[in-house]
Amino acid sequence: MEKKTIGILGATGVVGGAALATILTAAGHRVLLGGRNPEKLRGLLAGCEDRGDFWEVDVFDASRLADFCSRCDIVINCAGPAKQVLDKVAVACLEKGVHYVDVSGDEHLYRLLLTRKAEIEAKGLRFVISAGVYPGLSEIFPSYIAEEELDSTEQLELFFAGQGDFSLNAAYDIVCSIEEDTGYGMSYCRDGEVRKIDGPFHKSCMLPQPAGKRDTYPVLTEEFCRMAHAHDIKAAYFYNSYQHSGILNQFVMIKALQQYKTEEQKQHSAKLLLQQFAAKKPNVDDYTMFHLHADGLRDGAPVRLTATLLYRGDWNRLSGIVAATVAQLVTEEADKKAGCYYVSEGVSQAALTQALCRQGVELALERSERTAGGAR
């Protein structure tokens, strides 16, 4: 395997640190760490200096950023807030002919990158965004199930649950998403189109431990819709849940009072969200879970499939693991077409899921027969 240099921007954060650890445990590739604090970067490489180097860089300094990217074969962007960084790192990678993986990114970044699609393809580059947990694993997991476990999928329901911390940057991005009204509330995807759900605003579900009983809320993103359409899933539902009601109430208050119109309000609202996420369920360790129900056909027979993807740790660390694994696959999958992709389109979902399972992500799957017409 040819050794590549994988750059990590925002390396001193939790997400970037997890990405670094993931790459260092794999054989071969070197790392170049980027951030504003050279002493912290130096400390991250203590004991493994032969595997990489560091570079003092601020993503808002275009010249320094370009120099950093020119020293890499692929760059993982863990720097934030994503709503301020936008396509700055991606453009620097494009100009230097470097592959790009973004832990964050959403439909807004995707549309910006599509304006450079021809140039990305002409240079033979792969740009993969939304390569984290949600969005990210929220599309990777159902895509894997649709590809590997079912010949066709009539209905799929995916539930997200977890407990963990948010960085201030992540909370800031959430507030900006509230302002932009990103996604589709009370909706699901049918035959590739967004449809409103008829019925109550939320439903109570019993999920596997450590989640247990949760109130879940239907919400839809462009990434999830594209995934459902790509796999011809007739009806696809995504439900979010929160570790306690105070988090949802805070979201509602920020939106209702429009506490995002000024930069000061955005920062204040982000800090309020951090306080809510810091109030964790007693005696429960941090975890990240996706639980899935799917009805479809396998070998011509109607089946019902239940699957759970569980990481016994903070979702920020898992985001770093996902992004680093995606970056490694981009360097290895020479048969993939150049272009700009959401993560469920940009790499092999089977290879990615199997790699995550080798890194501590647990996958439990149960299949049973069902009567024809058993889907909703």
Short mmCIF file of N, CA and C in Angstrom, two decimals, residues 28-159:
data_model
loop_
_atom_site.label_atom_id
_atom_site.label_comp_id
_atom_site.label_asym_id
_atom_site.label_seq_id
_atom_site.Cartn_x
_atom_site.Cartn_y
_atom_site.Cartn_z
N GLY A 28 0.67 2.37 7.95
CA GLY A 28 1.04 3.03 6.71
C GLY A 28 1.02 4.54 6.68
N HIS A 29 -0.15 5.15 6.64
CA HIS A 29 -0.24 6.56 6.29
C HIS A 29 0.37 7.48 7.34
N ARG A 30 0.91 8.59 6.84
CA ARG A 30 1.43 9.64 7.70
C ARG A 30 0.35 10.69 7.93
N VAL A 31 0.56 11.52 8.95
CA VAL A 31 -0.40 12.58 9.27
C VAL A 31 0.31 13.92 9.30
N LEU A 32 -0.44 14.95 8.95
CA LEU A 32 0.00 16.33 9.14
C LEU A 32 -1.12 17.02 9.91
N LEU A 33 -0.81 17.44 11.13
CA LEU A 33 -1.81 18.05 11.99
C LEU A 33 -1.82 19.56 11.80
N GLY A 34 -3.00 20.14 11.71
CA GLY A 34 -3.12 21.58 11.54
C GLY A 34 -3.99 22.18 12.63
N GLY A 35 -3.54 23.32 13.16
CA GLY A 35 -4.29 24.02 14.19
C GLY A 35 -3.57 25.29 14.58
N ARG A 36 -4.16 26.02 15.52
CA ARG A 36 -3.60 27.32 15.89
C ARG A 36 -2.64 27.25 17.05
N ASN A 37 -2.55 26.11 17.72
CA ASN A 37 -1.69 25.98 18.89
C ASN A 37 -0.60 24.95 18.63
N PRO A 38 0.59 25.37 18.22
CA PRO A 38 1.65 24.40 17.85
C PRO A 38 2.08 23.51 19.01
N GLU A 39 2.03 24.01 20.24
CA GLU A 39 2.44 23.18 21.38
C GLU A 39 1.46 22.03 21.60
N LYS A 40 0.17 22.30 21.47
CA LYS A 40 -0.82 21.22 21.58
C LYS A 40 -0.65 20.21 20.46
N LEU A 41 -0.37 20.70 19.26
CA LEU A 41 -0.17 19.80 18.12
C LEU A 41 1.05 18.92 18.34
N ARG A 42 2.11 19.52 18.85
CA ARG A 42 3.33 18.75 19.14
C ARG A 42 3.04 17.65 20.16
N GLY A 43 2.25 18.00 21.18
CA GLY A 43 1.92 17.02 22.21
C GLY A 43 1.12 15.85 21.67
N LEU A 44 0.27 16.09 20.69
CA LEU A 44 -0.53 15.01 20.11
C LEU A 44 0.33 13.96 19.42
N LEU A 45 1.51 14.37 18.95
CA LEU A 45 2.39 13.45 18.24
C LEU A 45 3.47 12.86 19.13
N ALA A 46 3.41 13.15 20.43
CA ALA A 46 4.44 12.64 21.35
C ALA A 46 4.49 11.13 21.30
N GLY A 47 5.68 10.60 21.05
CA GLY A 47 5.86 9.16 20.99
C GLY A 47 5.64 8.55 19.63
N CYS A 48 5.13 9.33 18.70
CA CYS A 48 4.92 8.79 17.35
C CYS A 48 5.32 9.86 16.30
N GLU A 49 6.40 10.54 16.61
CA GLU A 49 6.87 11.61 15.72
C GLU A 49 7.23 11.09 14.34
N ASP A 50 7.58 9.80 14.24
CA ASP A 50 7.96 9.24 12.95
C ASP A 50 6.76 9.07 12.01
N ARG A 51 5.55 9.20 12.55
CA ARG A 51 4.35 9.03 11.74
C ARG A 51 3.81 10.34 11.19
N GLY A 52 4.37 11.48 11.61
CA GLY A 52 3.80 12.71 11.09
C GLY A 52 4.46 13.96 11.57
N ASP A 53 3.82 15.07 11.28
CA ASP A 53 4.33 16.40 11.63
C ASP A 53 3.12 17.29 11.91
N PHE A 54 3.40 18.55 12.27
CA PHE A 54 2.32 19.50 12.54
C PHE A 54 2.62 20.82 11.86
N TRP A 55 1.57 21.61 11.69
CA TRP A 55 1.67 22.86 10.94
C TRP A 55 0.71 23.86 11.57
N GLU A 56 1.25 24.97 12.01
CA GLU A 56 0.41 26.02 12.59
C GLU A 56 -0.39 26.68 11.48
N VAL A 57 -1.72 26.63 11.59
CA VAL A 57 -2.56 27.17 10.53
C VAL A 57 -3.91 27.57 11.10
N ASP A 58 -4.43 28.67 10.60
CA ASP A 58 -5.78 29.13 10.89
C ASP A 58 -6.56 28.99 9.58
N VAL A 59 -7.71 28.31 9.60
CA VAL A 59 -8.45 28.07 8.36
C VAL A 59 -8.95 29.36 7.73
N PHE A 60 -8.94 30.46 8.49
CA PHE A 60 -9.37 31.74 7.94
C PHE A 60 -8.20 32.54 7.34
N ASP A 61 -7.00 31.95 7.38
CA ASP A 61 -5.82 32.54 6.75
C ASP A 61 -5.60 31.79 5.44
N ALA A 62 -6.04 32.35 4.32
CA ALA A 62 -6.06 31.65 3.04
C ALA A 62 -4.68 31.18 2.61
N SER A 63 -3.66 32.02 2.78
CA SER A 63 -2.31 31.66 2.35
C SER A 63 -1.75 30.49 3.16
N ARG A 64 -1.90 30.58 4.47
CA ARG A 64 -1.41 29.51 5.35
C ARG A 64 -2.17 28.21 5.11
N LEU A 65 -3.47 28.33 4.88
CA LEU A 65 -4.30 27.17 4.62
C LEU A 65 -3.87 26.48 3.32
N ALA A 66 -3.59 27.26 2.31
CA ALA A 66 -3.15 26.70 1.03
C ALA A 66 -1.83 25.96 1.19
N ASP A 67 -0.91 26.52 1.98
CA ASP A 67 0.38 25.85 2.24
C ASP A 67 0.17 24.51 2.93
N PHE A 68 -0.75 24.49 3.90
CA PHE A 68 -1.04 23.24 4.62
C PHE A 68 -1.56 22.18 3.66
N CYS A 69 -2.56 22.55 2.85
CA CYS A 69 -3.18 21.58 1.94
C CYS A 69 -2.19 21.05 0.92
N SER A 70 -1.27 21.89 0.48
CA SER A 70 -0.30 21.48 -0.54
C SER A 70 0.63 20.38 -0.05
N ARG A 71 0.72 20.19 1.26
CA ARG A 71 1.59 19.18 1.85
C ARG A 71 0.87 17.85 2.09
N CYS A 72 -0.39 17.75 1.67
CA CYS A 72 -1.21 16.56 1.96
C CYS A 72 -1.69 15.89 0.67
N ASP A 73 -2.04 14.62 0.79
CA ASP A 73 -2.73 13.91 -0.28
C ASP A 73 -4.24 13.99 -0.10
N ILE A 74 -4.68 14.10 1.15
CA ILE A 74 -6.09 14.23 1.48
C ILE A 74 -6.19 15.01 2.78
N VAL A 75 -7.23 15.82 2.93
CA VAL A 75 -7.41 16.63 4.13
C VAL A 75 -8.75 16.29 4.77
N ILE A 76 -8.72 16.04 6.09
CA ILE A 76 -9.94 15.87 6.88
C ILE A 76 -10.19 17.18 7.61
N ASN A 77 -11.33 17.81 7.36
CA ASN A 77 -11.64 19.07 8.01
C ASN A 77 -12.50 18.83 9.25
N CYS A 78 -11.90 19.04 10.42
CA CYS A 78 -12.62 18.96 11.70
C CYS A 78 -12.75 20.33 12.33
N ALA A 79 -12.35 21.37 11.61
CA ALA A 79 -12.36 22.73 12.16
C ALA A 79 -13.77 23.31 12.07
N GLY A 80 -14.07 24.20 12.96
CA GLY A 80 -15.40 24.82 12.96
C GLY A 80 -15.33 26.23 13.50
N PRO A 81 -16.52 26.87 13.60
CA PRO A 81 -17.83 26.34 13.23
C PRO A 81 -17.97 26.17 11.72
N ALA A 82 -18.66 25.09 11.31
CA ALA A 82 -18.83 24.79 9.90
C ALA A 82 -19.56 25.92 9.17
N LYS A 83 -20.47 26.60 9.88
CA LYS A 83 -21.24 27.67 9.25
C LYS A 83 -20.40 28.90 8.96
N GLN A 84 -19.23 28.98 9.59
CA GLN A 84 -18.30 30.08 9.30
C GLN A 84 -17.20 29.62 8.34
N VAL A 85 -16.76 28.38 8.49
CA VAL A 85 -15.71 27.86 7.62
C VAL A 85 -16.22 27.71 6.19
N LEU A 86 -17.48 27.25 6.06
CA LEU A 86 -18.12 27.05 4.76
C LEU A 86 -17.22 26.21 3.84
N ASP A 87 -16.88 26.73 2.65
CA ASP A 87 -16.10 25.94 1.70
C ASP A 87 -14.63 26.37 1.63
N LYS A 88 -14.17 27.11 2.65
CA LYS A 88 -12.80 27.63 2.60
C LYS A 88 -11.76 26.52 2.47
N VAL A 89 -11.88 25.48 3.28
CA VAL A 89 -10.91 24.39 3.23
C VAL A 89 -11.07 23.60 1.94
N ALA A 90 -12.31 23.36 1.53
CA ALA A 90 -12.56 22.61 0.30
C ALA A 90 -11.96 23.31 -0.91
N VAL A 91 -12.12 24.62 -0.98
CA VAL A 91 -11.57 25.38 -2.11
C VAL A 91 -10.05 25.31 -2.12
N ALA A 92 -9.43 25.40 -0.93
CA ALA A 92 -7.97 25.29 -0.87
C ALA A 92 -7.51 23.92 -1.34
N CYS A 93 -8.25 22.87 -0.96
CA CYS A 93 -7.90 21.52 -1.41
C CYS A 93 -8.05 21.40 -2.93
N LEU A 94 -9.11 21.97 -3.46
CA LEU A 94 -9.33 21.91 -4.90
C LEU A 94 -8.20 22.60 -5.65
N GLU A 95 -7.82 23.77 -5.18
CA GLU A 95 -6.76 24.52 -5.87
C GLU A 95 -5.42 23.80 -5.82
N LYS A 96 -5.20 23.00 -4.77
CA LYS A 96 -3.94 22.27 -4.64
C LYS A 96 -4.02 20.82 -5.12
N GLY A 97 -5.19 20.41 -5.62
CA GLY A 97 -5.33 19.06 -6.15
C GLY A 97 -5.31 17.98 -5.09
N VAL A 98 -6.06 18.22 -3.99
CA VAL A 98 -6.03 17.34 -2.82
C VAL A 98 -7.45 16.82 -2.54
N HIS A 99 -7.57 15.53 -2.24
CA HIS A 99 -8.86 14.97 -1.85
C HIS A 99 -9.33 15.61 -0.54
N TYR A 100 -10.65 15.57 -0.30
CA TYR A 100 -11.23 16.31 0.82
C TYR A 100 -12.32 15.51 1.52
N VAL A 101 -12.27 15.46 2.86
CA VAL A 101 -13.31 14.84 3.68
C VAL A 101 -13.71 15.85 4.74
N ASP A 102 -15.02 16.08 4.87
CA ASP A 102 -15.53 17.04 5.86
C ASP A 102 -16.40 16.31 6.86
N VAL A 103 -16.03 16.41 8.15
CA VAL A 103 -16.83 15.80 9.21
C VAL A 103 -18.23 16.39 9.23
N SER A 104 -18.32 17.67 8.98
CA SER A 104 -19.61 18.36 8.97
C SER A 104 -20.09 18.49 7.54
N GLY A 105 -20.42 19.67 7.15
CA GLY A 105 -20.96 19.87 5.81
C GLY A 105 -22.43 19.51 5.80
N ASP A 106 -23.20 20.15 4.95
CA ASP A 106 -24.61 19.85 4.82
C ASP A 106 -25.02 20.26 3.41
N GLU A 107 -26.32 20.41 3.20
CA GLU A 107 -26.80 20.73 1.86
C GLU A 107 -26.24 22.05 1.34
N HIS A 108 -25.95 23.00 2.26
CA HIS A 108 -25.43 24.30 1.82
C HIS A 108 -24.00 24.16 1.27
N LEU A 109 -23.16 23.41 1.99
CA LEU A 109 -21.80 23.16 1.49
C LEU A 109 -21.86 22.35 0.20
N TYR A 110 -22.73 21.36 0.15
CA TYR A 110 -22.84 20.52 -1.04
C TYR A 110 -23.16 21.38 -2.27
N ARG A 111 -24.08 22.32 -2.12
CA ARG A 111 -24.44 23.16 -3.26
C ARG A 111 -23.30 24.09 -3.66
N LEU A 112 -22.55 24.57 -2.67
CA LEU A 112 -21.38 25.38 -3.01
C LEU A 112 -20.36 24.57 -3.81
N LEU A 113 -20.14 23.32 -3.39
CA LEU A 113 -19.16 22.48 -4.07
C LEU A 113 -19.62 22.06 -5.46
N LEU A 114 -20.92 21.93 -5.64
CA LEU A 114 -21.42 21.55 -6.96
C LEU A 114 -21.11 22.61 -8.01
N THR A 115 -20.91 23.86 -7.58
CA THR A 115 -20.54 24.90 -8.54
C THR A 115 -19.12 24.68 -9.08
N ARG A 116 -18.35 23.82 -8.36
CA ARG A 116 -16.97 23.50 -8.81
C ARG A 116 -16.86 22.03 -9.24
N LYS A 117 -18.00 21.39 -9.47
CA LYS A 117 -18.04 19.96 -9.75
C LYS A 117 -17.15 19.57 -10.94
N ALA A 118 -17.24 20.34 -12.02
CA ALA A 118 -16.47 20.01 -13.22
C ALA A 118 -14.97 20.04 -12.94
N GLU A 119 -14.54 21.01 -12.14
CA GLU A 119 -13.12 21.13 -11.80
C GLU A 119 -12.68 19.99 -10.88
N ILE A 120 -13.54 19.64 -9.93
CA ILE A 120 -13.22 18.51 -9.04
C ILE A 120 -13.03 17.24 -9.85
N GLU A 121 -13.94 16.98 -10.78
CA GLU A 121 -13.86 15.77 -11.59
C GLU A 121 -12.66 15.80 -12.54
N ALA A 122 -12.40 16.96 -13.12
CA ALA A 122 -11.28 17.09 -14.07
C ALA A 122 -9.95 16.79 -13.40
N LYS A 123 -9.84 17.12 -12.11
CA LYS A 123 -8.60 16.88 -11.37
C LYS A 123 -8.56 15.49 -10.74
N GLY A 124 -9.62 14.69 -10.96
CA GLY A 124 -9.65 13.33 -10.44
C GLY A 124 -9.76 13.26 -8.93
N LEU A 125 -10.44 14.24 -8.33
CA LEU A 125 -10.53 14.32 -6.87
C LEU A 125 -11.87 13.78 -6.37
N ARG A 126 -11.85 13.34 -5.12
CA ARG A 126 -13.09 12.96 -4.45
C ARG A 126 -13.28 13.84 -3.23
N PHE A 127 -14.40 14.54 -3.18
CA PHE A 127 -14.78 15.38 -2.05
C PHE A 127 -15.96 14.70 -1.37
N VAL A 128 -15.80 14.33 -0.10
CA VAL A 128 -16.84 13.61 0.64
C VAL A 128 -17.21 14.43 1.87
N ILE A 129 -18.49 14.80 1.98
CA ILE A 129 -18.93 15.64 3.10
C ILE A 129 -19.96 14.90 3.94
N SER A 130 -20.32 15.50 5.07
CA SER A 130 -21.24 14.90 6.05
C SER A 130 -20.69 13.56 6.53
N ALA A 131 -19.40 13.49 6.76
CA ALA A 131 -18.74 12.24 7.13
C ALA A 131 -18.55 12.15 8.64
N GLY A 132 -19.67 12.29 9.37
CA GLY A 132 -19.63 12.19 10.83
C GLY A 132 -20.68 11.21 11.32
N VAL A 133 -21.42 11.61 12.35
CA VAL A 133 -22.45 10.75 12.92
C VAL A 133 -23.83 11.10 12.38
N TYR A 134 -24.24 12.37 12.54
CA TYR A 134 -25.59 12.77 12.11
C TYR A 134 -25.52 14.21 11.62
N PRO A 135 -25.44 14.41 10.28
CA PRO A 135 -25.50 13.39 9.23
C PRO A 135 -24.19 12.63 9.09
N GLY A 136 -24.27 11.48 8.46
CA GLY A 136 -23.13 10.60 8.28
C GLY A 136 -23.55 9.17 8.52
N LEU A 137 -23.34 8.68 9.73
CA LEU A 137 -23.79 7.34 10.07
C LEU A 137 -25.30 7.20 9.91
N SER A 138 -26.02 8.30 10.06
CA SER A 138 -27.47 8.27 9.88
C SER A 138 -27.85 7.89 8.44
N GLU A 139 -26.94 7.99 7.50
CA GLU A 139 -27.16 7.52 6.13
C GLU A 139 -26.33 6.27 5.82
N ILE A 140 -25.14 6.17 6.40
CA ILE A 140 -24.27 5.02 6.17
C ILE A 140 -24.95 3.72 6.61
N PHE A 141 -25.52 3.74 7.82
CA PHE A 141 -26.11 2.53 8.39
C PHE A 141 -27.29 2.01 7.56
N PRO A 142 -28.33 2.84 7.29
CA PRO A 142 -29.43 2.32 6.46
C PRO A 142 -28.99 1.97 5.04
N SER A 143 -28.01 2.68 4.51
CA SER A 143 -27.50 2.36 3.18
C SER A 143 -26.86 0.97 3.18
N TYR A 144 -26.10 0.67 4.24
CA TYR A 144 -25.46 -0.64 4.37
C TYR A 144 -26.53 -1.74 4.43
N ILE A 145 -27.57 -1.52 5.24
CA ILE A 145 -28.63 -2.51 5.37
C ILE A 145 -29.32 -2.74 4.03
N ALA A 146 -29.63 -1.65 3.32
CA ALA A 146 -30.31 -1.77 2.04
C ALA A 146 -29.45 -2.48 1.00
N GLU A 147 -28.13 -2.26 1.06
CA GLU A 147 -27.22 -2.87 0.09
C GLU A 147 -26.93 -4.33 0.39
N GLU A 148 -26.70 -4.64 1.67
CA GLU A 148 -26.16 -5.94 2.04
C GLU A 148 -27.18 -6.94 2.56
N GLU A 149 -28.29 -6.46 3.11
CA GLU A 149 -29.21 -7.36 3.80
C GLU A 149 -30.56 -7.55 3.11
N LEU A 150 -30.91 -6.66 2.19
CA LEU A 150 -32.21 -6.73 1.53
C LEU A 150 -32.05 -6.58 0.01
N ASP A 151 -32.88 -7.32 -0.72
CA ASP A 151 -32.88 -7.15 -2.17
C ASP A 151 -33.70 -5.93 -2.57
N SER A 152 -34.74 -5.64 -1.80
CA SER A 152 -35.53 -4.42 -1.99
C SER A 152 -36.12 -4.04 -0.64
N THR A 153 -36.35 -2.73 -0.45
CA THR A 153 -36.81 -2.23 0.84
C THR A 153 -38.11 -1.46 0.65
N GLU A 154 -39.16 -1.93 1.34
CA GLU A 154 -40.45 -1.27 1.25
C GLU A 154 -40.55 -0.12 2.26
N GLN A 155 -40.11 -0.39 3.47
CA GLN A 155 -40.18 0.64 4.51
C GLN A 155 -38.99 0.51 5.44
N LEU A 156 -38.50 1.67 5.87
CA LEU A 156 -37.37 1.69 6.81
C LEU A 156 -37.61 2.80 7.82
N GLU A 157 -37.41 2.47 9.09
CA GLU A 157 -37.47 3.45 10.18
C GLU A 157 -36.13 3.44 10.91
N LEU A 158 -35.55 4.60 11.10
CA LEU A 158 -34.27 4.72 11.79
C LEU A 158 -34.43 5.67 12.98
N PHE A 159 -33.96 5.21 14.15
CA PHE A 159 -34.05 6.00 15.38
C PHE A 159 -32.64 6.33 15.86
#
